[in-house]
Amino acid sequence: MTEVKPYQVEGVTGGWEVVIGMEVHAQVLSQAKLFSGAATAFGAEPNSQVSLVDAAMPGMLPVINEYCVKQAVRTGLGLDATINHYSVFDRKNYFYPDLPAGYQISQYTQPIVGKGKIVLDLPDGSSRTIGITRLHLEQDAGKSVHDQHPDHSYVDLNRSGIALMEIVSEPDLRSPEEAGLYLRKLRTILRYIGSCDGNMDEGSMRADVNVSVRRVGAKFGTRCEIKNVNSIRYVQQAVAYEARRQVDLIENGGKVVQETRLFDASKGVTREMRSKEDAHDYRYFPDPDLLPLELDPHWVEDLKSTLPELPDAKKARYVADLGLSPYDASVLVAEKEAAAYYEAVAKGRDAKFAANWVMGDLFGLLNKAGLDITKTPVGPDQLGSLIDLIKNGTISGRIAKEVFEEMFASGEDPAAIVEAKGLKQVTDTGAIERVIDEVVAGNADKVAEYRSGKEKLFGFFVGQVMKASQGKANPALVNEILKKKLTA
Amino acid sequence: MTDIIDLDLGSARDGLAKKAFSALELARTHVQAMEDARSLNAIIIETPDRALADAKAADQRRAKGESLGAMDGIPIAIKDVFCTKGVVSRACSKILDGFSPTYESTVTANLWQAGAVMLGKTNMDEFAMGSSNETSALGPVASPWRRRGDNRPLVPGGSSGGSAAAVAAGVGLGATGSDTGGSIRQPAAFCGLVGVKPTYGRCSRWGMIAFASSLDQAGSFGRTVRDAAIMLRAMAGYDPKDSTSVDRPVPDYEAALTGNVKGLRVGIPKEYRVGGMPAAIEDLWQRGIGWFKDMGATIVDISLPHTKYALPTYYVIAPAEASSNLGRYDGVRFGLRVSGDNVLDMYEKTRATGFGAEVKRRIMIGTYVLSAGYYDAYYLKAQKVRALIARDFTAAFEQVDVVLTPTTPSAAFAHGEIAGDPVAMYLNDVFAVPASLAGLPGVNVPAGLSPEGLPLGLQLLGRTFDESGLLNAAFALERAANFTARAAPWWRQ
Amino acid sequence: MALDNAAVRKIARLARIEVTEAEVEHYAKELNAILGWIEQLSEVKTDNIAPMSRVVDMKLPMRKDIVSDGGKQADIIVNAPETAAGYFVVPKVVE
């Protein structure tokens, strides 16, 4: 195994290490908002999914959604984190047109979830643990639309008040790739838990990325926060760009100033936010409309005992019980649905063989067709039957690839395809002998060469026989008979 | 028979039950009184058509034998702090210009559910910030009371000054108020009324325009303890829309009014004997102690050691909460907008124009005490002192059943008399604020007149959720004090 | 902790209240008087005292995850100073 070189930004004065911390906003998959009964569905008419509370009408009061609390706790458990049985909702005060109350209800000094961790599965099969600082619940803001009118912005409060989990990592990430792996792994965990759908394109998962650079082993440098990056690819681009920018700045005698930046995806650059005004002073204080959130430890224990098997545990099981390589196992567990598919195929079958089929042929075709596993035209039972046909010698591995493509295109069962197309392996020794005889007769010169010691030609004869039998001849029988005939 | 207009709520209720008069007659009488009292500026929105329609509906119910109870057909006035559906509600602030809620506050909805008749909305200090009703964007309220031989207009107290002045002038048989740091008890004292602030959490805050969320509590004004008790019962109750509303049954407060206080332990806190307290107030307090003694109660000297710090504590916490609660008035979704070059400019102009001086002052204070570097020294410190103040009461209520104090350190003052000095104005609530910080119920009982002929009140404080016991003690005190003075109706000319 | 004019301006900006120069002077004086009076709280010993975190002794109530509100765009925007196509309208915000 080749050693992976740590990621560094090469400057004129030497190498620089990139330090990345991530704040991910994950929308809780709930029907109603965190503090009101309005719906959370995506893409409705402006201001149609807004209650009087979300619009901060005078005299309106928040009442918390129990389900959102439950999902935050389950997510915390999924991150192997401390659950705080006493947490507090604070008001974060600032003015913005899409923040109706003039404050966001969030959690500041006493969040619902404390320290935890996420394990990254690196391509070389090793893993790296990234610390989670905290997870807290907060409200989303509304949306300002700036492109409808030259001098006006339009405000839609449909998102206002939707529950978000802000998940903050330690500054443990060291490369754009790790940043990407972190987001993928976090998304995997959220999806296993079912607390967030992780759809970055619909904004239900967004990342604020903190980037700084330093000499290896030196103190942390000054960081910049890149706000609201909405795809994993953009996060990686933004980190790479920002690290380079900071290195260039420092090497040219400049100083990194702590600031908030935006990632401009069309240009692939980060830029300073123009609306940045006086230093923010959010004047956090406990929301007097709410009481401290106290969790019953038994309730938390119950949630813990009913969590689904999570990707790390699943991966470990695949390695230990099914004999898969750590890398294959991590690929298979990356999506909950893929893992479930794989397990259905592997059940009672050769697990490694099943893994090769799922990761190779199935993922290959899905990828080509742009489908995800939930849309697969080949069900796990069907793939399982195909594997059974190979294993019981009905078809050869080569034919099986053809059959699988046909299954993928038509959704038909493998047995039906094999039957209809007459792809069954020929195991009749008489029939195989006849074909071999023809091949031997038609290639007298090559037979002579073989017999005079050019044994490499054996493969040529196998190929000719298979070709003549349209691939259906049982390879083992072909080998056996051919050897006999050629040495005769 | 006495004139209808002279009846108090309890007697009017009895009259309606006996069909001595109809709700419509009662409503007409009060609508007329409301028109006659316009010079007080107590009612800022009159809803006479609504009043007559409500009254007719009450009469129809009664005719069918379906009366809703004590409040059915009773005309009342609503403090402008309560959002009333389709009736402009602006907490007497310019920033809520024209705001017509599409919803009804829980407290007023409860009252309408009980059959109450709406006369109109009452004047108040802007966003309930004030103790004289002089901060209202709709102008000051003249108290029905005047000093003997002196025609200068006096303040009715505040912030529920319009509600107090209205009921004292015979406009409405009761009125709603809200009390954050004395805003019911102090105007009740100035206007010779009973004003009760229940335990925090007893009345829903939903639909009540917020000033300071951890302190705001709705309550009632009445001419008598019975009136205030009847009305409070109709207002109170658990509301799942308010996370600080308490889920416990509301007792029949009127039924608790036996007047029997034999063996009741009445606490007298020595810290309320403040320097410079007028002799009339001190005398009244002593008389109150004497009455309770005479009625067989036990007088217990108690100590509430942190009393002195209640007012400064309040003036950190209330402005802090207000600075945040008033963040929603930004000219985007409702109320006033003053246009500007950009959003920031629009915000600043809107808020500079829409808020009055006292509101701005408190927003500034509140913003400051929450800001980075000052939070611990001011806000956190105040919440710690608040905990000590609450602890003082908890300890005291192990020894006593109610606490008796003066309600205010003086009688009503004239318009403009102390308007220039914020701290002097804040001192009005020195006796009211400690109970607000602790969330305890309190009531003003009119108990005597000052040398200039103005009402003075005594305050009783009770245990958390023991409004019944508190009101019964108030009822006994009311009988003993036998306060019968009424303001001469100069405003009718 | 006396407030100077710059501090007053900063607070006014945080609170989004436009202040004139004359007002700044006035506020500085007034706020200093009030803060000076509040200063007496520092006399109180509060070591090991937990700040008050609730007024009533009860647990935070929670609601079920049920859609019970919304679908009233007209009510939401009816009181707004300016709207268009169901949106609130504000002067252009630059990000």
mmCIF file with all atom_site columns, C-alpha atoms in Angstrom, chain B residues 268-423:
data_model
loop_
_atom_site.group_PDB
_atom_site.id
_atom_site.type_symbol
_atom_site.label_atom_id
_atom_site.label_alt_id
_atom_site.label_comp_id
_atom_site.label_asym_id
_atom_site.label_entity_id
_atom_site.label_seq_id
_atom_site.pdbx_PDB_ins_code
_atom_site.Cartn_x
_atom_site.Cartn_y
_atom_site.Cartn_z
_atom_site.occupancy
_atom_site.B_iso_or_equiv
_atom_site.pdbx_formal_charge
_atom_site.auth_seq_id
_atom_site.auth_comp_id
_atom_site.auth_asym_id
_atom_site.auth_atom_id
_atom_site.pdbx_PDB_model_num
ATOM 1   C CA . ILE B 1 268 ? -45.100 43.066 57.018 1.00 0.00 ? 268 ILE B CA 1
ATOM 2   C CA . PRO B 1 269 ? -41.741 43.432 55.262 1.00 0.00 ? 269 PRO B CA 1
ATOM 3   C CA . LYS B 1 270 ? -39.534 45.909 57.047 1.00 0.00 ? 270 LYS B CA 1
ATOM 4   C CA . GLU B 1 271 ? -37.620 46.743 53.871 1.00 0.00 ? 271 GLU B CA 1
ATOM 5   C CA . TYR B 1 272 ? -40.694 48.424 52.367 1.00 0.00 ? 272 TYR B CA 1
ATOM 6   C CA . ARG B 1 273 ? -40.399 51.185 54.950 1.00 0.00 ? 273 ARG B CA 1
ATOM 7   C CA . VAL B 1 274 ? -38.387 53.365 52.624 1.00 0.00 ? 274 VAL B CA 1
ATOM 8   C CA . GLY B 1 275 ? -36.912 56.714 53.464 1.00 0.00 ? 275 GLY B CA 1
ATOM 9   C CA . GLY B 1 276 ? -38.915 59.722 52.370 1.00 0.00 ? 276 GLY B CA 1
ATOM 10  C CA . MET B 1 277 ? -42.194 57.857 52.293 1.00 0.00 ? 277 MET B CA 1
ATOM 11  C CA . PRO B 1 278 ? -45.029 60.354 52.843 1.00 0.00 ? 278 PRO B CA 1
ATOM 12  C CA . ALA B 1 279 ? -46.662 60.143 56.229 1.00 0.00 ? 279 ALA B CA 1
ATOM 13  C CA . ALA B 1 280 ? -50.043 59.497 54.622 1.00 0.00 ? 280 ALA B CA 1
ATOM 14  C CA . ILE B 1 281 ? -48.706 56.310 53.076 1.00 0.00 ? 281 ILE B CA 1
ATOM 15  C CA . GLU B 1 282 ? -47.076 55.174 56.287 1.00 0.00 ? 282 GLU B CA 1
ATOM 16  C CA . ASP B 1 283 ? -50.286 55.904 58.210 1.00 0.00 ? 283 ASP B CA 1
ATOM 17  C CA . LEU B 1 284 ? -52.376 53.987 55.714 1.00 0.00 ? 284 LEU B CA 1
ATOM 18  C CA . TRP B 1 285 ? -50.100 50.995 56.019 1.00 0.00 ? 285 TRP B CA 1
ATOM 19  C CA . GLN B 1 286 ? -50.416 51.100 59.796 1.00 0.00 ? 286 GLN B CA 1
ATOM 20  C CA . ARG B 1 287 ? -54.182 51.316 59.498 1.00 0.00 ? 287 ARG B CA 1
ATOM 21  C CA . GLY B 1 288 ? -54.115 48.298 57.204 1.00 0.00 ? 288 GLY B CA 1
ATOM 22  C CA . ILE B 1 289 ? -52.116 46.370 59.773 1.00 0.00 ? 289 ILE B CA 1
ATOM 23  C CA . GLY B 1 290 ? -54.642 47.398 62.404 1.00 0.00 ? 290 GLY B CA 1
ATOM 24  C CA . TRP B 1 291 ? -57.612 46.257 60.324 1.00 0.00 ? 291 TRP B CA 1
ATOM 25  C CA . PHE B 1 292 ? -56.107 42.830 59.785 1.00 0.00 ? 292 PHE B CA 1
ATOM 26  C CA . LYS B 1 293 ? -55.375 42.573 63.506 1.00 0.00 ? 293 LYS B CA 1
ATOM 27  C CA . ASP B 1 294 ? -58.937 43.538 64.284 1.00 0.00 ? 294 ASP B CA 1
ATOM 28  C CA . MET B 1 295 ? -60.216 40.870 61.922 1.00 0.00 ? 295 MET B CA 1
ATOM 29  C CA . GLY B 1 296 ? -58.287 38.200 63.765 1.00 0.00 ? 296 GLY B CA 1
ATOM 30  C CA . ALA B 1 297 ? -55.304 37.878 61.456 1.00 0.00 ? 297 ALA B CA 1
ATOM 31  C CA . THR B 1 298 ? -51.809 37.383 62.793 1.00 0.00 ? 298 THR B CA 1
ATOM 32  C CA . ILE B 1 299 ? -49.301 40.082 61.932 1.00 0.00 ? 299 ILE B CA 1
ATOM 33  C CA . VAL B 1 300 ? -45.792 38.755 61.274 1.00 0.00 ? 300 VAL B CA 1
ATOM 34  C CA . ASP B 1 301 ? -42.771 40.964 60.783 1.00 0.00 ? 301 ASP B CA 1
ATOM 35  C CA . ILE B 1 302 ? -40.787 39.601 57.905 1.00 0.00 ? 302 ILE B CA 1
ATOM 36  C CA . SER B 1 303 ? -37.672 40.503 56.017 1.00 0.00 ? 303 SER B CA 1
ATOM 37  C CA . LEU B 1 304 ? -37.213 40.570 52.259 1.00 0.00 ? 304 LEU B CA 1
ATOM 38  C CA . PRO B 1 305 ? -33.560 41.572 52.318 1.00 0.00 ? 305 PRO B CA 1
ATOM 39  C CA . HIS B 1 306 ? -33.025 42.166 48.611 1.00 0.00 ? 306 HIS B CA 1
ATOM 40  C CA . THR B 1 307 ? -36.001 44.479 48.130 1.00 0.00 ? 307 THR B CA 1
ATOM 41  C CA . LYS B 1 308 ? -33.745 47.467 47.596 1.00 0.00 ? 308 LYS B CA 1
ATOM 42  C CA . TYR B 1 309 ? -32.232 45.868 44.523 1.00 0.00 ? 309 TYR B CA 1
ATOM 43  C CA . ALA B 1 310 ? -35.497 44.921 42.864 1.00 0.00 ? 310 ALA B CA 1
ATOM 44  C CA . LEU B 1 311 ? -35.916 48.131 40.891 1.00 0.00 ? 311 LEU B CA 1
ATOM 45  C CA . PRO B 1 312 ? -32.418 48.247 39.371 1.00 0.00 ? 312 PRO B CA 1
ATOM 46  C CA . THR B 1 313 ? -32.708 44.519 38.674 1.00 0.00 ? 313 THR B CA 1
ATOM 47  C CA . TYR B 1 314 ? -35.955 45.137 36.885 1.00 0.00 ? 314 TYR B CA 1
ATOM 48  C CA . TYR B 1 315 ? -34.434 47.974 34.877 1.00 0.00 ? 315 TYR B CA 1
ATOM 49  C CA . VAL B 1 316 ? -31.826 45.590 33.515 1.00 0.00 ? 316 VAL B CA 1
ATOM 50  C CA . ILE B 1 317 ? -34.054 42.603 32.776 1.00 0.00 ? 317 ILE B CA 1
ATOM 51  C CA . ALA B 1 318 ? -37.137 44.359 31.423 1.00 0.00 ? 318 ALA B CA 1
ATOM 52  C CA . PRO B 1 319 ? -35.245 46.591 28.949 1.00 0.00 ? 319 PRO B CA 1
ATOM 53  C CA . ALA B 1 320 ? -33.066 43.650 27.879 1.00 0.00 ? 320 ALA B CA 1
ATOM 54  C CA . GLU B 1 321 ? -36.083 41.562 27.010 1.00 0.00 ? 321 GLU B CA 1
ATOM 55  C CA . ALA B 1 322 ? -37.823 44.564 25.463 1.00 0.00 ? 322 ALA B CA 1
ATOM 56  C CA . SER B 1 323 ? -34.848 45.389 23.236 1.00 0.00 ? 323 SER B CA 1
ATOM 57  C CA . SER B 1 324 ? -35.219 41.929 21.745 1.00 0.00 ? 324 SER B CA 1
ATOM 58  C CA . ASN B 1 325 ? -39.034 41.744 21.750 1.00 0.00 ? 325 ASN B CA 1
ATOM 59  C CA . LEU B 1 326 ? -39.245 45.024 19.871 1.00 0.00 ? 326 LEU B CA 1
ATOM 60  C CA . GLY B 1 327 ? -36.830 43.855 17.180 1.00 0.00 ? 327 GLY B CA 1
ATOM 61  C CA . ARG B 1 328 ? -39.808 42.746 15.102 1.00 0.00 ? 328 ARG B CA 1
ATOM 62  C CA . TYR B 1 329 ? -40.917 46.320 14.506 1.00 0.00 ? 329 TYR B CA 1
ATOM 63  C CA . ASP B 1 330 ? -38.812 46.881 11.429 1.00 0.00 ? 330 ASP B CA 1
ATOM 64  C CA . GLY B 1 331 ? -41.229 48.236 8.836  1.00 0.00 ? 331 GLY B CA 1
ATOM 65  C CA . VAL B 1 332 ? -41.286 45.004 6.834  1.00 0.00 ? 332 VAL B CA 1
ATOM 66  C CA . ARG B 1 333 ? -44.431 43.051 7.730  1.00 0.00 ? 333 ARG B CA 1
ATOM 67  C CA . PHE B 1 334 ? -46.730 45.468 9.567  1.00 0.00 ? 334 PHE B CA 1
ATOM 68  C CA . GLY B 1 335 ? -47.030 48.925 10.996 1.00 0.00 ? 335 GLY B CA 1
ATOM 69  C CA . LEU B 1 336 ? -45.050 51.990 10.152 1.00 0.00 ? 336 LEU B CA 1
ATOM 70  C CA . ARG B 1 337 ? -42.392 52.136 7.461  1.00 0.00 ? 337 ARG B CA 1
ATOM 71  C CA . VAL B 1 338 ? -40.304 55.221 6.835  1.00 0.00 ? 338 VAL B CA 1
ATOM 72  C CA . SER B 1 339 ? -38.463 54.711 3.582  1.00 0.00 ? 339 SER B CA 1
ATOM 73  C CA . GLY B 1 340 ? -34.708 54.997 3.400  1.00 0.00 ? 340 GLY B CA 1
ATOM 74  C CA . ASP B 1 341 ? -31.869 54.685 0.925  1.00 0.00 ? 341 ASP B CA 1
ATOM 75  C CA . ASN B 1 342 ? -31.367 51.032 1.766  1.00 0.00 ? 342 ASN B CA 1
ATOM 76  C CA . VAL B 1 343 ? -32.627 48.457 4.246  1.00 0.00 ? 343 VAL B CA 1
ATOM 77  C CA . LEU B 1 344 ? -30.431 49.666 7.085  1.00 0.00 ? 344 LEU B CA 1
ATOM 78  C CA . ASP B 1 345 ? -31.543 53.232 6.537  1.00 0.00 ? 345 ASP B CA 1
ATOM 79  C CA . MET B 1 346 ? -35.178 52.140 6.332  1.00 0.00 ? 346 MET B CA 1
ATOM 80  C CA . TYR B 1 347 ? -34.847 50.261 9.631  1.00 0.00 ? 347 TYR B CA 1
ATOM 81  C CA . GLU B 1 348 ? -33.181 53.125 11.430 1.00 0.00 ? 348 GLU B CA 1
ATOM 82  C CA . LYS B 1 349 ? -35.595 55.761 10.192 1.00 0.00 ? 349 LYS B CA 1
ATOM 83  C CA . THR B 1 350 ? -38.641 53.606 10.828 1.00 0.00 ? 350 THR B CA 1
ATOM 84  C CA . ARG B 1 351 ? -37.590 52.797 14.365 1.00 0.00 ? 351 ARG B CA 1
ATOM 85  C CA . ALA B 1 352 ? -36.386 56.325 15.152 1.00 0.00 ? 352 ALA B CA 1
ATOM 86  C CA . THR B 1 353 ? -39.733 57.722 14.007 1.00 0.00 ? 353 THR B CA 1
ATOM 87  C CA . GLY B 1 354 ? -41.984 54.939 15.238 1.00 0.00 ? 354 GLY B CA 1
ATOM 88  C CA . PHE B 1 355 ? -40.753 54.584 18.796 1.00 0.00 ? 355 PHE B CA 1
ATOM 89  C CA . GLY B 1 356 ? -41.200 57.279 21.407 1.00 0.00 ? 356 GLY B CA 1
ATOM 90  C CA . ALA B 1 357 ? -38.490 58.586 23.727 1.00 0.00 ? 357 ALA B CA 1
ATOM 91  C CA . GLU B 1 358 ? -39.054 56.205 26.650 1.00 0.00 ? 358 GLU B CA 1
ATOM 92  C CA . VAL B 1 359 ? -39.229 53.135 24.415 1.00 0.00 ? 359 VAL B CA 1
ATOM 93  C CA . LYS B 1 360 ? -36.036 54.154 22.656 1.00 0.00 ? 360 LYS B CA 1
ATOM 94  C CA . ARG B 1 361 ? -34.361 54.774 25.978 1.00 0.00 ? 361 ARG B CA 1
ATOM 95  C CA . ARG B 1 362 ? -35.232 51.279 27.166 1.00 0.00 ? 362 ARG B CA 1
ATOM 96  C CA . ILE B 1 363 ? -34.229 49.642 23.901 1.00 0.00 ? 363 ILE B CA 1
ATOM 97  C CA . MET B 1 364 ? -30.875 51.390 24.160 1.00 0.00 ? 364 MET B CA 1
ATOM 98  C CA . ILE B 1 365 ? -30.386 50.291 27.775 1.00 0.00 ? 365 ILE B CA 1
ATOM 99  C CA . GLY B 1 366 ? -31.467 46.768 26.945 1.00 0.00 ? 366 GLY B CA 1
ATOM 100 C CA . THR B 1 367 ? -29.183 46.591 23.930 1.00 0.00 ? 367 THR B CA 1
ATOM 101 C CA . TYR B 1 368 ? -26.299 47.795 26.036 1.00 0.00 ? 368 TYR B CA 1
ATOM 102 C CA . VAL B 1 369 ? -26.742 45.384 28.936 1.00 0.00 ? 369 VAL B CA 1
ATOM 103 C CA . LEU B 1 370 ? -26.865 42.434 26.549 1.00 0.00 ? 370 LEU B CA 1
ATOM 104 C CA . SER B 1 371 ? -23.932 43.504 24.415 1.00 0.00 ? 371 SER B CA 1
ATOM 105 C CA . ALA B 1 372 ? -20.607 41.746 24.348 1.00 0.00 ? 372 ALA B CA 1
ATOM 106 C CA . GLY B 1 373 ? -18.528 42.588 27.380 1.00 0.00 ? 373 GLY B CA 1
ATOM 107 C CA . TYR B 1 374 ? -21.442 43.836 29.504 1.00 0.00 ? 374 TYR B CA 1
ATOM 108 C CA . TYR B 1 375 ? -23.726 40.805 29.596 1.00 0.00 ? 375 TYR B CA 1
ATOM 109 C CA . ASP B 1 376 ? -22.157 39.296 32.707 1.00 0.00 ? 376 ASP B CA 1
ATOM 110 C CA . ALA B 1 377 ? -21.893 42.546 34.611 1.00 0.00 ? 377 ALA B CA 1
ATOM 111 C CA . TYR B 1 378 ? -25.478 43.597 33.949 1.00 0.00 ? 378 TYR B CA 1
ATOM 112 C CA . TYR B 1 379 ? -27.824 40.959 32.597 1.00 0.00 ? 379 TYR B CA 1
ATOM 113 C CA . LEU B 1 380 ? -26.377 37.891 34.280 1.00 0.00 ? 380 LEU B CA 1
ATOM 114 C CA . LYS B 1 381 ? -25.869 39.786 37.513 1.00 0.00 ? 381 LYS B CA 1
ATOM 115 C CA . ALA B 1 382 ? -29.471 40.964 37.439 1.00 0.00 ? 382 ALA B CA 1
ATOM 116 C CA . GLN B 1 383 ? -30.760 37.425 36.878 1.00 0.00 ? 383 GLN B CA 1
ATOM 117 C CA . LYS B 1 384 ? -28.757 36.298 39.905 1.00 0.00 ? 384 LYS B CA 1
ATOM 118 C CA . VAL B 1 385 ? -30.139 39.077 42.058 1.00 0.00 ? 385 VAL B CA 1
ATOM 119 C CA . ARG B 1 386 ? -33.562 38.207 40.729 1.00 0.00 ? 386 ARG B CA 1
ATOM 120 C CA . ALA B 1 387 ? -33.064 34.654 41.969 1.00 0.00 ? 387 ALA B CA 1
ATOM 121 C CA . LEU B 1 388 ? -32.222 36.081 45.416 1.00 0.00 ? 388 LEU B CA 1
ATOM 122 C CA . ILE B 1 389 ? -35.326 38.256 45.378 1.00 0.00 ? 389 ILE B CA 1
ATOM 123 C CA . ALA B 1 390 ? -37.473 35.237 44.518 1.00 0.00 ? 390 ALA B CA 1
ATOM 124 C CA . ARG B 1 391 ? -35.748 33.285 47.279 1.00 0.00 ? 391 ARG B CA 1
ATOM 125 C CA . ASP B 1 392 ? -36.598 36.023 49.792 1.00 0.00 ? 392 ASP B CA 1
ATOM 126 C CA . PHE B 1 393 ? -40.269 35.569 48.969 1.00 0.00 ? 393 PHE B CA 1
ATOM 127 C CA . THR B 1 394 ? -40.097 31.783 49.094 1.00 0.00 ? 394 THR B CA 1
ATOM 128 C CA . ALA B 1 395 ? -38.643 32.023 52.586 1.00 0.00 ? 395 ALA B CA 1
ATOM 129 C CA . ALA B 1 396 ? -41.201 34.621 53.651 1.00 0.00 ? 396 ALA B CA 1
ATOM 130 C CA . PHE B 1 397 ? -44.130 32.563 52.459 1.00 0.00 ? 397 PHE B CA 1
ATOM 131 C CA . GLU B 1 398 ? -43.041 29.773 54.752 1.00 0.00 ? 398 GLU B CA 1
ATOM 132 C CA . GLN B 1 399 ? -43.982 32.090 57.610 1.00 0.00 ? 399 GLN B CA 1
ATOM 133 C CA . VAL B 1 400 ? -46.926 34.017 56.179 1.00 0.00 ? 400 VAL B CA 1
ATOM 134 C CA . ASP B 1 401 ? -49.907 33.596 53.871 1.00 0.00 ? 401 ASP B CA 1
ATOM 135 C CA . VAL B 1 402 ? -49.986 37.095 52.387 1.00 0.00 ? 402 VAL B CA 1
ATOM 136 C CA . VAL B 1 403 ? -47.736 40.138 52.465 1.00 0.00 ? 403 VAL B CA 1
ATOM 137 C CA . LEU B 1 404 ? -49.144 43.622 53.067 1.00 0.00 ? 404 LEU B CA 1
ATOM 138 C CA . THR B 1 405 ? -47.384 46.727 51.741 1.00 0.00 ? 405 THR B CA 1
ATOM 139 C CA . PRO B 1 406 ? -48.275 50.116 50.332 1.00 0.00 ? 406 PRO B CA 1
ATOM 140 C CA . THR B 1 407 ? -48.847 49.949 46.570 1.00 0.00 ? 407 THR B CA 1
ATOM 141 C CA . THR B 1 408 ? -47.107 53.196 45.664 1.00 0.00 ? 408 THR B CA 1
ATOM 142 C CA . PRO B 1 409 ? -44.776 55.575 47.463 1.00 0.00 ? 409 PRO B CA 1
ATOM 143 C CA . SER B 1 410 ? -47.056 58.545 46.665 1.00 0.00 ? 410 SER B CA 1
ATOM 144 C CA . ALA B 1 411 ? -50.447 59.536 45.348 1.00 0.00 ? 411 ALA B CA 1
ATOM 145 C CA . ALA B 1 412 ? -50.995 60.500 41.711 1.00 0.00 ? 412 ALA B CA 1
ATOM 146 C CA . PHE B 1 413 ? -48.959 63.401 40.321 1.00 0.00 ? 413 PHE B CA 1
ATOM 147 C CA . ALA B 1 414 ? -49.667 66.012 37.715 1.00 0.00 ? 414 ALA B CA 1
ATOM 148 C CA . HIS B 1 415 ? -48.899 65.748 34.015 1.00 0.00 ? 415 HIS B CA 1
ATOM 149 C CA . GLY B 1 416 ? -45.268 66.597 33.382 1.00 0.00 ? 416 GLY B CA 1
ATOM 150 C CA . GLU B 1 417 ? -44.455 66.714 37.072 1.00 0.00 ? 417 GLU B CA 1
ATOM 151 C CA . ILE B 1 418 ? -41.777 64.008 36.990 1.00 0.00 ? 418 ILE B CA 1
ATOM 152 C CA . ALA B 1 419 ? -41.636 63.257 33.293 1.00 0.00 ? 419 ALA B CA 1
ATOM 153 C CA . GLY B 1 420 ? -38.162 64.723 32.932 1.00 0.00 ? 420 GLY B CA 1
ATOM 154 C CA . ASP B 1 421 ? -36.396 62.307 35.263 1.00 0.00 ? 421 ASP B CA 1
ATOM 155 C CA . PRO B 1 422 ? -36.551 58.644 34.222 1.00 0.00 ? 422 PRO B CA 1
ATOM 156 C CA . VAL B 1 423 ? -35.259 57.248 37.496 1.00 0.00 ? 423 VAL B CA 1
#
